[in-house]
Coordinates of C-alpha atoms in Angstrom, one line a residue:
Chain W
M489 CA -3.3 22.3 14.9
T490 CA -3.2 22.1 11.1
N491 CA -5.1 19.0 10.1
V492 CA -4.7 17.6 6.6
Y493 CA -6.8 14.7 5.3
I494 CA -5.9 12.8 2.2
T495 CA -8.1 10.2 0.6
V496 CA -8.0 8.1 -2.6
G497 CA -11.5 6.5 -2.1
A498 CA -12.6 3.1 -1.2
T499 CA -13.1 1.4 -4.5
I500 CA -10.2 2.0 -6.9
P501 CA -6.6 2.3 -5.9
F502 CA -5.0 5.7 -6.8
D503 CA -1.4 5.2 -5.6
R504 CA -0.1 7.8 -8.2
M505 CA -1.8 10.5 -6.2
I506 CA 0.0 9.7 -3.0
D507 CA 3.3 9.3 -4.9
A508 CA 2.9 12.7 -6.5
L509 CA 2.1 14.3 -3.2
F510 CA 5.1 13.0 -1.4
D511 CA 7.4 13.1 -4.4
G512 CA 10.2 15.5 -3.7
P513 CA 11.4 16.7 -0.3
L514 CA 8.9 16.5 2.5
D515 CA 9.8 20.0 3.6
I516 CA 8.2 21.7 0.6
L517 CA 4.9 19.9 1.3
L518 CA 5.0 20.7 5.0
K519 CA 5.7 24.3 4.2
Q520 CA 2.6 24.4 2.0
F521 CA 0.5 22.9 4.7
S522 CA 1.8 25.0 7.5
S523 CA 0.9 28.2 5.6
Y524 CA -2.8 27.3 6.2
G525 CA -2.4 27.2 10.0
K526 CA -0.7 29.3 12.6
H527 CA 3.0 29.4 12.6
S528 CA 4.7 26.4 14.3
D529 CA 1.4 24.7 14.9
P530 CA 1.7 20.9 14.8
I531 CA 0.7 19.3 11.5
N532 CA -1.4 16.2 11.4
I533 CA -1.6 14.4 8.1
V534 CA -4.0 11.5 7.9
A535 CA -4.1 9.6 4.6
Q536 CA -6.6 7.0 3.5
C537 CA -4.5 5.1 0.9
G538 CA -6.2 1.8 0.2
A539 CA -4.7 -1.7 0.4
T540 CA -1.1 -0.6 -0.4
Y541 CA -0.9 1.8 2.5
S542 CA 2.0 0.1 4.1
E543 CA 4.2 0.1 1.0
L544 CA 3.3 3.7 0.2
F545 CA 4.2 4.7 3.8
E546 CA 7.6 3.0 3.6
K547 CA 8.4 4.5 0.2
N548 CA 7.1 8.0 0.6
V549 CA 7.5 8.8 4.3
Y550 CA 9.5 6.4 6.3
S551 CA 12.5 6.1 4.0
K552 CA 12.9 9.9 3.9
L553 CA 13.1 10.4 7.6
E554 CA 16.2 10.0 9.7
I555 CA 14.6 8.6 12.8
P556 CA 15.2 5.5 14.8
K557 CA 13.3 2.6 13.2
H558 CA 10.1 1.3 14.7
S559 CA 9.5 4.2 17.1
K560 CA 6.0 3.3 17.8
T561 CA 3.7 6.3 17.7
E562 CA 0.1 6.7 18.4
F563 CA -1.5 9.9 17.4
Y564 CA -4.2 11.5 19.4
N565 CA -7.4 10.5 17.5
Q566 CA -6.1 7.4 15.8
S567 CA -8.3 5.2 17.9
M568 CA -11.3 6.9 16.4
L569 CA -10.4 5.4 13.0
D570 CA -11.0 2.0 14.5
T571 CA -8.6 0.1 12.2
K572 CA -5.6 -2.0 12.7
E573 CA -4.3 -1.5 9.2
I574 CA -2.5 1.8 10.0
R575 CA 1.1 3.1 10.0
S576 CA 2.0 6.2 11.9
V577 CA 5.0 8.3 12.6
S578 CA 5.7 11.5 14.5
F579 CA 8.8 13.7 14.1
I580 CA 10.0 17.3 14.5
S581 CA 10.5 19.0 11.2
K582 CA 12.2 22.3 10.4
F583 CA 8.9 24.1 11.2
C584 CA 7.0 22.1 13.7
Q585 CA 5.9 18.8 15.1
V586 CA 4.5 16.5 12.4
N587 CA 2.3 13.5 12.7
I588 CA 1.7 11.3 9.7
S589 CA -0.7 8.3 9.5
F590 CA -1.4 6.1 6.5
F591 CA -4.3 3.6 6.7
N592 CA -6.2 1.3 4.4
L593 CA -9.9 1.8 5.1
S594 CA -12.0 2.8 8.0
S595 CA -15.7 2.2 8.6
S596 CA -16.0 5.1 11.0
L597 CA -14.5 7.7 8.7
N598 CA -17.4 10.1 9.0
E599 CA -17.2 10.3 12.8
F600 CA -13.5 10.7 12.6
L601 CA -13.8 13.6 10.1
K602 CA -16.4 15.4 12.2
E603 CA -13.8 15.4 15.0
F604 CA -10.8 16.0 12.8
R605 CA -12.1 19.0 10.8
P606 CA -9.4 19.1 8.3
V607 CA -8.2 22.5 7.0
I608 CA -6.8 20.9 3.8
V609 CA -8.4 17.9 2.1
I610 CA -6.7 16.4 -0.9
S611 CA -9.0 13.9 -2.4
H612 CA -9.6 12.0 -5.6
A613 CA -12.5 13.5 -7.5
G614 CA -15.0 10.8 -6.5
T615 CA -18.4 12.2 -5.6
G616 CA -18.7 10.5 -2.2
S617 CA -15.3 11.6 -1.0
L618 CA -15.8 15.2 -2.2
L619 CA -19.2 15.4 -0.5
D620 CA -17.8 14.1 2.8
A621 CA -15.0 16.6 2.5
M622 CA -17.3 19.5 1.8
A623 CA -19.5 18.5 4.8
N624 CA -16.6 18.0 7.2
K625 CA -13.8 20.4 6.4
C626 CA -13.0 23.3 8.6
Q627 CA -15.7 25.8 7.7
D628 CA -14.0 29.2 7.5
N629 CA -10.7 28.6 5.8
G630 CA -10.7 25.0 4.8
I631 CA -9.8 24.1 1.2
I632 CA -10.4 21.0 -0.9
V633 CA -8.2 19.8 -3.7
A634 CA -9.9 17.4 -6.0
V635 CA -7.5 15.2 -8.1
V636 CA -9.0 13.7 -11.1
N637 CA -8.0 10.1 -11.7
D638 CA -7.7 10.3 -15.5
S639 CA -7.2 6.6 -16.0
L640 CA -10.8 5.7 -15.2
M641 CA -13.5 4.9 -17.8
N642 CA -14.5 8.0 -19.9
N643 CA -12.4 10.1 -17.4
H644 CA -15.7 10.5 -15.6
Q645 CA -14.3 12.3 -12.6
L646 CA -13.3 15.3 -14.7
E647 CA -16.9 16.4 -15.1
I648 CA -17.8 16.7 -11.4
G649 CA -14.3 18.1 -10.5
E650 CA -14.6 20.9 -13.0
K651 CA -18.2 21.6 -12.1
L652 CA -17.5 21.9 -8.4
E653 CA -14.5 24.1 -9.2
S654 CA -16.7 26.4 -11.2
H655 CA -18.8 26.9 -8.1
G656 CA -15.7 27.7 -6.2
L657 CA -16.1 24.7 -3.9
V658 CA -12.9 22.8 -4.7
T659 CA -9.6 23.3 -6.5
C660 CA -9.5 20.8 -9.4
C661 CA -6.4 19.1 -10.6
R662 CA -7.1 17.6 -14.0
N663 CA -4.2 15.2 -13.8
I664 CA -1.3 14.2 -11.6
S665 CA 1.2 16.7 -13.0
E666 CA -1.1 19.5 -12.2
L667 CA -1.1 18.4 -8.6
S668 CA 2.6 18.2 -8.5
R669 CA 2.8 21.7 -9.8
L670 CA 0.5 23.0 -7.1
I671 CA 2.5 21.3 -4.4
Q672 CA 5.9 22.4 -5.7
S673 CA 5.2 26.0 -6.5
E674 CA 1.8 27.6 -6.9
G675 CA 0.0 27.0 -3.7
L676 CA -3.1 24.9 -3.2
E677 CA -5.8 27.3 -4.1
S678 CA -4.2 29.7 -6.5
N679 CA -5.9 28.7 -9.7
N680 CA -9.5 29.1 -8.9
K681 CA -9.6 32.4 -7.0
T682 CA -11.1 34.3 -9.9
S683 CA -13.7 31.7 -10.9
T684 CA -14.9 31.6 -7.3
K685 CA -16.0 35.1 -7.3
I686 CA -17.9 35.0 -10.5
N687 CA -19.9 32.0 -9.9
T688 CA -20.9 31.7 -6.3
S689 CA -22.6 35.1 -6.3
G690 CA -25.0 33.9 -9.0
M691 CA -26.5 30.8 -7.4
K692 CA -26.2 28.8 -4.3
L693 CA -26.3 25.0 -4.4
Q694 CA -28.9 23.4 -2.3
R695 CA -27.8 20.2 -0.7
G696 CA -29.5 17.5 1.2
F697 CA -33.1 16.9 2.2
S698 CA -35.6 18.5 -0.2
S699 CA -39.2 18.6 1.1
D700 CA -40.4 19.0 -2.5
F701 CA -38.8 15.8 -3.6
N702 CA -40.2 14.1 -0.5
S703 CA -43.8 15.1 -1.2
D704 CA -43.8 15.0 -5.0
V705 CA -41.9 11.8 -5.6
F706 CA -40.7 9.9 -2.6
L707 CA -43.9 9.5 -0.6
F708 CA -47.1 8.4 -2.1
Chain T
M544 CA -27.5 5.5 -2.8
L545 CA -26.4 5.2 0.7
K546 CA -26.2 9.0 1.0
I547 CA -29.7 9.5 -0.4
L548 CA -31.0 7.0 2.1
E549 CA -29.1 8.7 4.9
T550 CA -30.8 12.0 4.0
Y551 CA -34.2 10.4 4.0
K552 CA -33.7 8.0 6.8
N553 CA -36.6 9.5 8.9
T554 CA -38.9 9.2 5.9
I555 CA -38.2 5.5 5.3
C556 CA -37.8 4.2 8.8
E557 CA -41.5 3.1 9.0
S558 CA -41.3 1.3 5.6
Q559 CA -40.5 -2.2 4.8
I560 CA -37.4 -2.2 2.8
A561 CA -35.9 -4.5 0.3
I562 CA -32.3 -4.0 -0.8
L563 CA -31.2 -5.4 -4.1
Y564 CA -27.4 -5.4 -4.2
S565 CA -24.7 -6.7 -6.4
E566 CA -21.7 -5.8 -4.3
T567 CA -21.1 -7.1 -0.7
N568 CA -18.9 -4.2 0.1
S569 CA -21.8 -1.7 -0.1
L570 CA -24.1 -4.1 1.7
V571 CA -21.7 -4.2 4.7
R572 CA -21.7 -0.4 4.7
F573 CA -25.5 -0.3 4.5
K574 CA -25.9 -2.7 7.4
K575 CA -23.6 -0.6 9.6
Q576 CA -25.1 2.7 8.7
F577 CA -28.7 1.7 9.0
S578 CA -28.6 -0.7 11.9
H579 CA -31.8 0.9 13.4
L580 CA -34.0 -0.2 10.5
K581 CA -35.9 -3.3 11.5
T582 CA -37.6 -4.8 8.5
V583 CA -35.0 -5.0 5.8
K584 CA -34.7 -7.9 3.3
Y585 CA -31.6 -8.4 1.3
F586 CA -31.5 -9.9 -2.2
A587 CA -28.4 -10.4 -4.3
I588 CA -28.6 -9.7 -8.0
G589 CA -25.8 -10.0 -10.5
K590 CA -24.0 -7.1 -12.1
A591 CA -25.5 -6.6 -15.6
R592 CA -22.2 -5.7 -16.9
Q593 CA -18.7 -5.9 -15.4
V594 CA -16.5 -2.9 -16.0
G595 CA -14.6 -3.6 -19.2
A596 CA -16.4 -6.8 -20.1
G597 CA -16.8 -7.7 -23.8
K598 CA -20.1 -8.0 -25.7
F599 CA -20.5 -11.7 -25.3
K600 CA -19.7 -11.8 -21.6
S601 CA -22.1 -8.8 -21.1
A602 CA -24.9 -10.6 -22.9
I603 CA -24.5 -13.6 -20.6
S604 CA -24.4 -11.5 -17.4
I605 CA -27.4 -9.5 -18.5
I606 CA -29.4 -12.7 -19.0
E607 CA -28.2 -14.0 -15.7
T608 CA -29.3 -10.8 -14.0
I609 CA -32.7 -10.9 -15.6
I610 CA -33.2 -14.4 -14.4
S611 CA -32.1 -13.7 -10.9
I612 CA -34.4 -10.6 -10.7
I613 CA -37.4 -12.6 -12.0
K614 CA -36.6 -15.4 -9.6
I615 CA -36.5 -13.0 -6.6
L616 CA -39.7 -11.3 -7.8
F617 CA -41.5 -14.6 -8.2
V618 CA -40.4 -16.1 -4.9
N619 CA -41.3 -12.9 -3.0
K620 CA -44.2 -11.9 -5.1
D621 CA -46.3 -11.2 -2.0
F622 CA -43.7 -8.8 -0.6
F623 CA -43.1 -6.9 -3.8
I624 CA -46.5 -6.8 -5.4
F625 CA -49.4 -7.9 -3.4
D626 CA -48.9 -7.2 0.3
H627 CA -48.3 -3.5 0.1
R628 CA -50.6 -0.7 -0.8
S629 CA -47.8 1.2 -2.4
T630 CA -44.3 0.3 -3.6
L631 CA -41.4 2.6 -4.5
L632 CA -38.5 1.3 -6.6
L633 CA -35.6 3.7 -6.1
L634 CA -32.8 3.3 -8.6
N635 CA -29.5 5.1 -8.5
G636 CA -26.9 3.8 -10.9
P637 CA -25.6 0.6 -12.3
G638 CA -26.7 -1.2 -15.5
S639 CA -28.9 -3.6 -13.6
C640 CA -31.3 -0.6 -13.0
V641 CA -32.3 -0.7 -16.7
L642 CA -33.3 -4.3 -16.3
L643 CA -35.0 -3.8 -13.0
S644 CA -37.0 -0.8 -14.1
A645 CA -38.0 -2.7 -17.3
I646 CA -39.2 -5.7 -15.4
F647 CA -41.1 -3.6 -12.9
Q648 CA -42.8 -1.7 -15.7
I649 CA -44.0 -5.0 -17.1
V650 CA -45.2 -6.1 -13.7
K651 CA -47.0 -2.8 -13.4
F652 CA -48.7 -3.3 -16.7
I653 CA -49.8 -6.8 -15.9
T654 CA -51.1 -6.1 -12.4
F655 CA -52.9 -2.9 -13.4
K656 CA -51.0 -0.8 -10.8
N657 CA -51.1 2.9 -11.3
Y658 CA -48.6 5.7 -10.5
C659 CA -49.7 5.9 -6.9
S660 CA -49.3 2.2 -6.0
L661 CA -46.1 1.4 -7.9
R662 CA -43.6 4.0 -8.7
V663 CA -40.2 3.7 -10.4
V664 CA -37.9 6.6 -9.5
Y665 CA -34.5 6.9 -11.1
V666 CA -32.0 9.3 -9.6
E667 CA -29.1 10.2 -11.8
S668 CA -25.7 10.2 -10.2
L669 CA -24.4 13.6 -8.9
A670 CA -21.3 13.1 -10.9
R671 CA -23.3 13.7 -14.1
C672 CA -23.7 17.4 -14.7
N673 CA -23.6 17.8 -18.5
N674 CA -24.9 14.6 -20.0
L675 CA -26.6 11.4 -18.8
S676 CA -24.9 8.2 -17.9
M677 CA -25.4 5.1 -20.0
T678 CA -28.0 3.8 -17.6
G679 CA -29.7 7.2 -17.5
V680 CA -29.9 7.4 -21.3
F681 CA -31.6 4.0 -21.5
I682 CA -34.1 4.7 -18.8
Y683 CA -34.8 8.2 -20.0
F684 CA -35.3 7.5 -23.7
L685 CA -37.0 4.1 -23.2
N686 CA -39.2 5.9 -20.7
L687 CA -38.7 3.1 -18.1
S688 CA -39.0 5.2 -15.0
D689 CA -42.0 7.1 -13.7
E690 CA -39.9 9.9 -12.3
F691 CA -36.5 10.8 -13.7
I692 CA -34.5 12.9 -11.2
V693 CA -31.3 14.8 -12.0
Q694 CA -29.1 16.6 -9.6
W695 CA -27.9 19.5 -11.7
P696 CA -30.1 22.3 -13.1
E697 CA -28.2 22.3 -16.4
L698 CA -29.2 18.6 -17.0
C699 CA -32.8 19.5 -16.2
S700 CA -33.0 22.0 -19.0
T701 CA -31.4 19.7 -21.6
Y702 CA -33.7 16.8 -20.7
P703 CA -37.2 18.3 -20.3
F704 CA -38.8 15.3 -18.8
S705 CA -36.4 15.2 -15.9
K706 CA -37.0 16.9 -12.6
Y707 CA -34.5 18.7 -10.4
Y708 CA -34.8 19.1 -6.6
G709 CA -31.3 20.2 -5.7
F710 CA -28.7 17.8 -4.5
L711 CA -30.4 14.9 -2.8
V712 CA -27.2 13.5 -1.2

């Protein structure tokens, strides 16, 4: 099972990211994804796309497939997402079985991700989404691609994206065209291999509950 | 903010909590995530500044927010000021925090509360690693908070009065 999770975040639409991902033939994308799993394992792609999920699904996935229309598919842990605003499709590609789901929002996303354990996460570079991704990705070989939404105020996602990249935690795409380049040719983690090795040896980031904070500041 | 509270949910579960929110979306998520908390009060305050708003509009919304905060404080003055031995104001982000911390510092001054009975804690967003956010700059340089927490060691060395305890989220 090669699980792929794609998210654009809950607050601001980021259709350009989805468009860039699925731009070009599906096979290239699927080949990229399948290289992270065992050969001919089924690929599950779950994408949180915001309110325009249905149009994005039509445009980027459905129109590219030659399958009988309205073949209703329910993929195995879809019920965990607990949402009605979802579009799914299953088909057999050149390599393997593929399941793709696009949905708007889900309030039980964390439970879902714990179960789903994605090997590949492609996320906008929002702090919340990246933290969720880091906590829930497949531990040994999972990778995270952070795509900076450069249309936001002060381009504020760039800072956190580059920072986490320098610690070797994510692959940072500074703009959409960088993402396209990764998908089309270079491979999802090629550009940060070197920086990973330099930085993670130096320090380890502590995350979560800090007893010092609790006793110094939080409690009286 | 939700993630910080999630991390410290065992610490806060005995406390009485007041949530000041300006966005119903986050409120829904809070209610879902912390359904086990019993004594929670909710107060809506305005946004001090809408994203992309002009100077004039911002000035109006700032005044509106100040009024709404003072109103809430006045109506619930027992809850916020007198009933409890100690009060913690935890701030995490938007522009309203500047107003909130300023108002609470005034309250603190008037009521002769000290550091141990009323504490204003500002936690800078994790997304800030090299410089402070606008809210952070105001609170840091006007000295509006009692504790100023950053989440990256680099920031801590640039701003000597801040404290660093690792990622809190």
